[in-house]
C-alpha positions as semicolon CSV with decimal commas, in nm:
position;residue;x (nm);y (nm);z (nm)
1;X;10,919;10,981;8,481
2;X;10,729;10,641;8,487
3;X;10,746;10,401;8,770
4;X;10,738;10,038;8,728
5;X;10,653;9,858;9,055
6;X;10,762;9,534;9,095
7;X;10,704;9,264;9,377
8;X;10,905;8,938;9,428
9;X;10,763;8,651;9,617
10;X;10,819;8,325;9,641
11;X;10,614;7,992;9,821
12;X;10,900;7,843;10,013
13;X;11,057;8,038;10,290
14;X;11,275;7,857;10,539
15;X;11,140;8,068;10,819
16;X;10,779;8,108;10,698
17;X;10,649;7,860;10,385
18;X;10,391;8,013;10,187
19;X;10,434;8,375;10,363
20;X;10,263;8,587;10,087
21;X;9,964;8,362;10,108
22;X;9,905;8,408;10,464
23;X;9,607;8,574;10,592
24;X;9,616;8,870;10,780
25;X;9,315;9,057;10,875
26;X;9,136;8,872;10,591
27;X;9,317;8,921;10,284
28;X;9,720;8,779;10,182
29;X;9,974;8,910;10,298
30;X;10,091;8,967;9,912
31;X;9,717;9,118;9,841
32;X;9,790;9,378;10,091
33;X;10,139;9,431;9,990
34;X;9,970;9,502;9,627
35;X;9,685;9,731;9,759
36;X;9,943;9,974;9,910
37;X;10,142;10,036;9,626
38;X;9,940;10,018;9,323
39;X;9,793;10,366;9,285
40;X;10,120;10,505;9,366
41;X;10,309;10,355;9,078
42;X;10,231;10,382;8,716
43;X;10,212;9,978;8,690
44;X;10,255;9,701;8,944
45;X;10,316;9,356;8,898
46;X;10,392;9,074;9,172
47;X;10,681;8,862;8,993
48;X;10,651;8,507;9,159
49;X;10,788;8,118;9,036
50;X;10,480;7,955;9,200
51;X;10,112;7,900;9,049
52;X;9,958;7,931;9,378
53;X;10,078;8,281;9,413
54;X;9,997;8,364;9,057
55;X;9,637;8,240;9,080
56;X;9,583;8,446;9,421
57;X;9,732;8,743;9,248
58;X;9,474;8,685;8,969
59;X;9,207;8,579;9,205
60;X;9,216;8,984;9,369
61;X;9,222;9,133;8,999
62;X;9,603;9,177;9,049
63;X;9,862;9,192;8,754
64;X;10,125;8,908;8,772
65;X;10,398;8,741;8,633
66;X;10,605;8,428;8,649
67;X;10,981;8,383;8,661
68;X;11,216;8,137;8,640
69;X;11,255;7,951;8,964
70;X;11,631;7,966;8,953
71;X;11,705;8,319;9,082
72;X;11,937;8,394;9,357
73;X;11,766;8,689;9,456
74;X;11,503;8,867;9,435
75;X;11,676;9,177;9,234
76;X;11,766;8,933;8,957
77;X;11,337;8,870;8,991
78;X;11,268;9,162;8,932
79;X;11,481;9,181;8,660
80;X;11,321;8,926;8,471
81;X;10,988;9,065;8,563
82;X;11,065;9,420;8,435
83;X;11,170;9,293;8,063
84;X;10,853;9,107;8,051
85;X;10,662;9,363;8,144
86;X;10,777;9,573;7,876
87;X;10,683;9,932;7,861
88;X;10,841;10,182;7,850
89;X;10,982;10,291;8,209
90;X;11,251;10,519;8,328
91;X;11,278;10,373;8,685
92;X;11,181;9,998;8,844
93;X;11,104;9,989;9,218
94;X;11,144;9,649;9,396
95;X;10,907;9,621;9,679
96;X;10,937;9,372;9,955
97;X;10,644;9,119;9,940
98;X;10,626;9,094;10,317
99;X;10,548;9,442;10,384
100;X;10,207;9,449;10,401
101;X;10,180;9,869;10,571
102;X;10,441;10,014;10,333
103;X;10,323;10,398;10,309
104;X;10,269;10,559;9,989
105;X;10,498;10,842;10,143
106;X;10,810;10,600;10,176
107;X;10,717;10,482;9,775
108;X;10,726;10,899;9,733
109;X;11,044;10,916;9,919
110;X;11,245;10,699;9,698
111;X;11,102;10,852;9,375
112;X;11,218;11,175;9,488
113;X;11,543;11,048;9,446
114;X;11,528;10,993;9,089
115;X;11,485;11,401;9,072
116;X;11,815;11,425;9,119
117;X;11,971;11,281;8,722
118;X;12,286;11,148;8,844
119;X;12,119;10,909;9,112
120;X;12,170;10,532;8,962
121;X;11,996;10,331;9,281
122;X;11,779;10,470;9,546
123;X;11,678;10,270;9,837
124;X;11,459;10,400;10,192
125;X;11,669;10,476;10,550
126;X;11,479;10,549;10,893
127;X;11,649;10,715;11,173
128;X;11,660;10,507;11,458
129;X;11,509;10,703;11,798
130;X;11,578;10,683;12,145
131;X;11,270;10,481;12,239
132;X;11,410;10,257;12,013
133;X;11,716;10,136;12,266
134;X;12,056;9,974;12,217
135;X;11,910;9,612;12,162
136;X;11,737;9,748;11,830
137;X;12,038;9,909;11,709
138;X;12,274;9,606;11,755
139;X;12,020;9,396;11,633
140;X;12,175;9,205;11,317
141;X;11,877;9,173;11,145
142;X;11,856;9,537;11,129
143;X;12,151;9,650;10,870
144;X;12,221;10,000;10,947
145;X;12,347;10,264;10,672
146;X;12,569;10,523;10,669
147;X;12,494;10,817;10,443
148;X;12,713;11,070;10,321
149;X;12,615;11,467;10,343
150;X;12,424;11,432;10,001
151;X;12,240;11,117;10,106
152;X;12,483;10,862;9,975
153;X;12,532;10,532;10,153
154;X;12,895;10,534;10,263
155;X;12,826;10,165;10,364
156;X;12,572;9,892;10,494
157;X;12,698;9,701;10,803
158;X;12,468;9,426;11,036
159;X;12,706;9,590;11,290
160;X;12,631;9,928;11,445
161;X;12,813;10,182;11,212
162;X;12,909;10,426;11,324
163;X;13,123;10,339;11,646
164;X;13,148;10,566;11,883
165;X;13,446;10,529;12,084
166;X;13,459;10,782;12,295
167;X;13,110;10,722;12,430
168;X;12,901;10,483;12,648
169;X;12,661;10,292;12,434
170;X;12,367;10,391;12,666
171;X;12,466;10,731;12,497
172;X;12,497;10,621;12,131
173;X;12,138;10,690;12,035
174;X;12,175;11,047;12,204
175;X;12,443;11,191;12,009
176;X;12,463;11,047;11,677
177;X;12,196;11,007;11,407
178;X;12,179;10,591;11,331
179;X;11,989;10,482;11,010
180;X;11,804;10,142;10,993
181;X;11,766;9,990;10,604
182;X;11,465;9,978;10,461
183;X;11,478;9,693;10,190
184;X;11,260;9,904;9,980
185;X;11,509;9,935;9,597
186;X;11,481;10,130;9,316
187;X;11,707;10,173;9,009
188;X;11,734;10,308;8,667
189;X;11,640;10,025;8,398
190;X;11,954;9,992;8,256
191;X;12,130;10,016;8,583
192;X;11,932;9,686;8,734
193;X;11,996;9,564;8,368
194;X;12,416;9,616;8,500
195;X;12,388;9,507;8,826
196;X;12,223;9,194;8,761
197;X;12,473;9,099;8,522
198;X;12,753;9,152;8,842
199;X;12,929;8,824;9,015
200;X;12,911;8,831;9,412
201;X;13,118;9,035;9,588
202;X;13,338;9,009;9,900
203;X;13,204;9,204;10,124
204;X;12,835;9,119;10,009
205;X;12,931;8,752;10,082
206;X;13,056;8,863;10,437
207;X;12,786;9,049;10,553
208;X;12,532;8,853;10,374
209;X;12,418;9,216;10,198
210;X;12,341;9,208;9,814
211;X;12,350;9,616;9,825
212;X;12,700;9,581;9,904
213;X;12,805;9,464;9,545
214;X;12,644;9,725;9,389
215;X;12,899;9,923;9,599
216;X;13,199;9,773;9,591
217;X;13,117;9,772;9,189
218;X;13,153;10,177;9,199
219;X;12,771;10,218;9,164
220;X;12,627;10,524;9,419
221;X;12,305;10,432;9,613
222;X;12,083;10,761;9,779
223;X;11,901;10,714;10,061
224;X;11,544;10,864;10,105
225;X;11,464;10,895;10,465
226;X;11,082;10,812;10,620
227;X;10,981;10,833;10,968
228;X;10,732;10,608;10,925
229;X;10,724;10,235;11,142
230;X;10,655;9,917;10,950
231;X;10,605;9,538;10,987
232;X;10,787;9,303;10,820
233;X;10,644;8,942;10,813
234;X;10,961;8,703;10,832
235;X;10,813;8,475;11,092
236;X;10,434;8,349;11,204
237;X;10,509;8,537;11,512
238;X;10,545;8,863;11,300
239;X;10,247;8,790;11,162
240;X;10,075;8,798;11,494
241;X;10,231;9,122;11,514
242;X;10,066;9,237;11,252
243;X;9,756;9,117;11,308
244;X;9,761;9,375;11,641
245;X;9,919;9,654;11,458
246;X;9,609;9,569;11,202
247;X;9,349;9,581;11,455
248;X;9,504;9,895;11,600
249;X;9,492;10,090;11,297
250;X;9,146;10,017;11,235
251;X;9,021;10,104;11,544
252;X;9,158;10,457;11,512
């Protein structure tokens, strides 16, 4: 099967303006982001609506290309960016631009998914641990996923699914297996073709959670599970974070 990588980012961010252009330990964010997935994947493009971005993509001898700067999100991006692209792909991953340490065993992970010929989306889950604590699970920034016994999300929820009502919360983490979503997407080409063409839907408007459409639309989304920690830049403050979970790594 061929892979088509595919990395949305845009300039203006409410919480953090001109995120992928931030440094961080010397290079962009969206450099770094680039660097981690590009020998993974059989192509790799960032898809952006801003000539800044596109000349630092060019700048680092990445590929690039630019979309209209009317999209609602960054599915119907990538979208865009996959038809111009052309080529002749089976399966389109969307990768966050603000990941910066995404593993090339979590871009494995969700391609082993597509092994399976009935699987129309695949997206990445991590179990949440112990150490972890009751404030990250309730955390709403932190959608959680359950998963049916072949891997299937049952639902996405900014609330802690499942409740466990006979329990003490303290507990929770001790005898039932939580998931944490990953916004790392992949789908068939003519499935994103489909879903992109798909009106909002009510529960995706209530919980603020485009995955949810796909879902409520009868489309089946398969989890591939990673262990493995990552940063997400959404703030300056997480990219301080990173910059210590940079230096960290390095001195190892």
């Amino acid at each position: 099967m061929k892979f088509l990588g595919i990395i949305p980012a845009r300039y203006a961010s409410t919480r953090f303006p001109a995120k992928p252009l931030a440094l961080l330990g010397g290079k962009t964010v969206i450099q770094r982001v680039y660097e981690q997935v590009a020998g993974v994947l059989d192509e790799v493009y960032v898809a952006t609506d801003d000539e800044r971005i596109e000349a630092a993509v060019k700048a680092f001898g990445g590929k690039v290309i630019m979309t209209s700067p009317h999209h609602n999100s960054g599915t119907d991006r990538c979208y865009e960016a996959a038809t111009r692209a052309g080529g002749d792909f089976d399966v389109v991953i969307n990768i966050q631009g603000d990941e910066p340490f995404i593993q090339p065993s979590q871009l494995e992970a969700i391609k082993e998914c597509f092994n399976d010929a009935t699987t129309q989306i695949a997206t990445l889950v991590k179990p949440f641990t112990e150490a972890d604590g009751f404030e990250a699970l309730e955390n709403p920034n932190s959608p959680k996923v359950v998963l049916n016994k072949n891997r299937h999300a049952l639902y996405f929820s900014r609330s802690v699914i499942p409740f466990q009502r006979n329990a003490e919360k303290k507990d929770w983490l001790k005898g039932q297996v939580y998931y944490k979503h990953i916004g790392l997407y992949a789908y068939r080409t003519e499935v994103l073709k489909e879903i992109t063409a798909l009106p909002q839907s009510a529960l995706e408007l209530a919980e603020s959670l485009e995955q949810l459409r796909w879902l409520e639309n009868g489309y089946t989304i398969k989890a591939g599970i990673t262990h493995v920690e990552t940063i997400g830049i959404d703030t300056p403050q997480d990219l301080q974070r990173a910059e210590e979970f940079l230096r960290q790594m390095n001195a190892r």
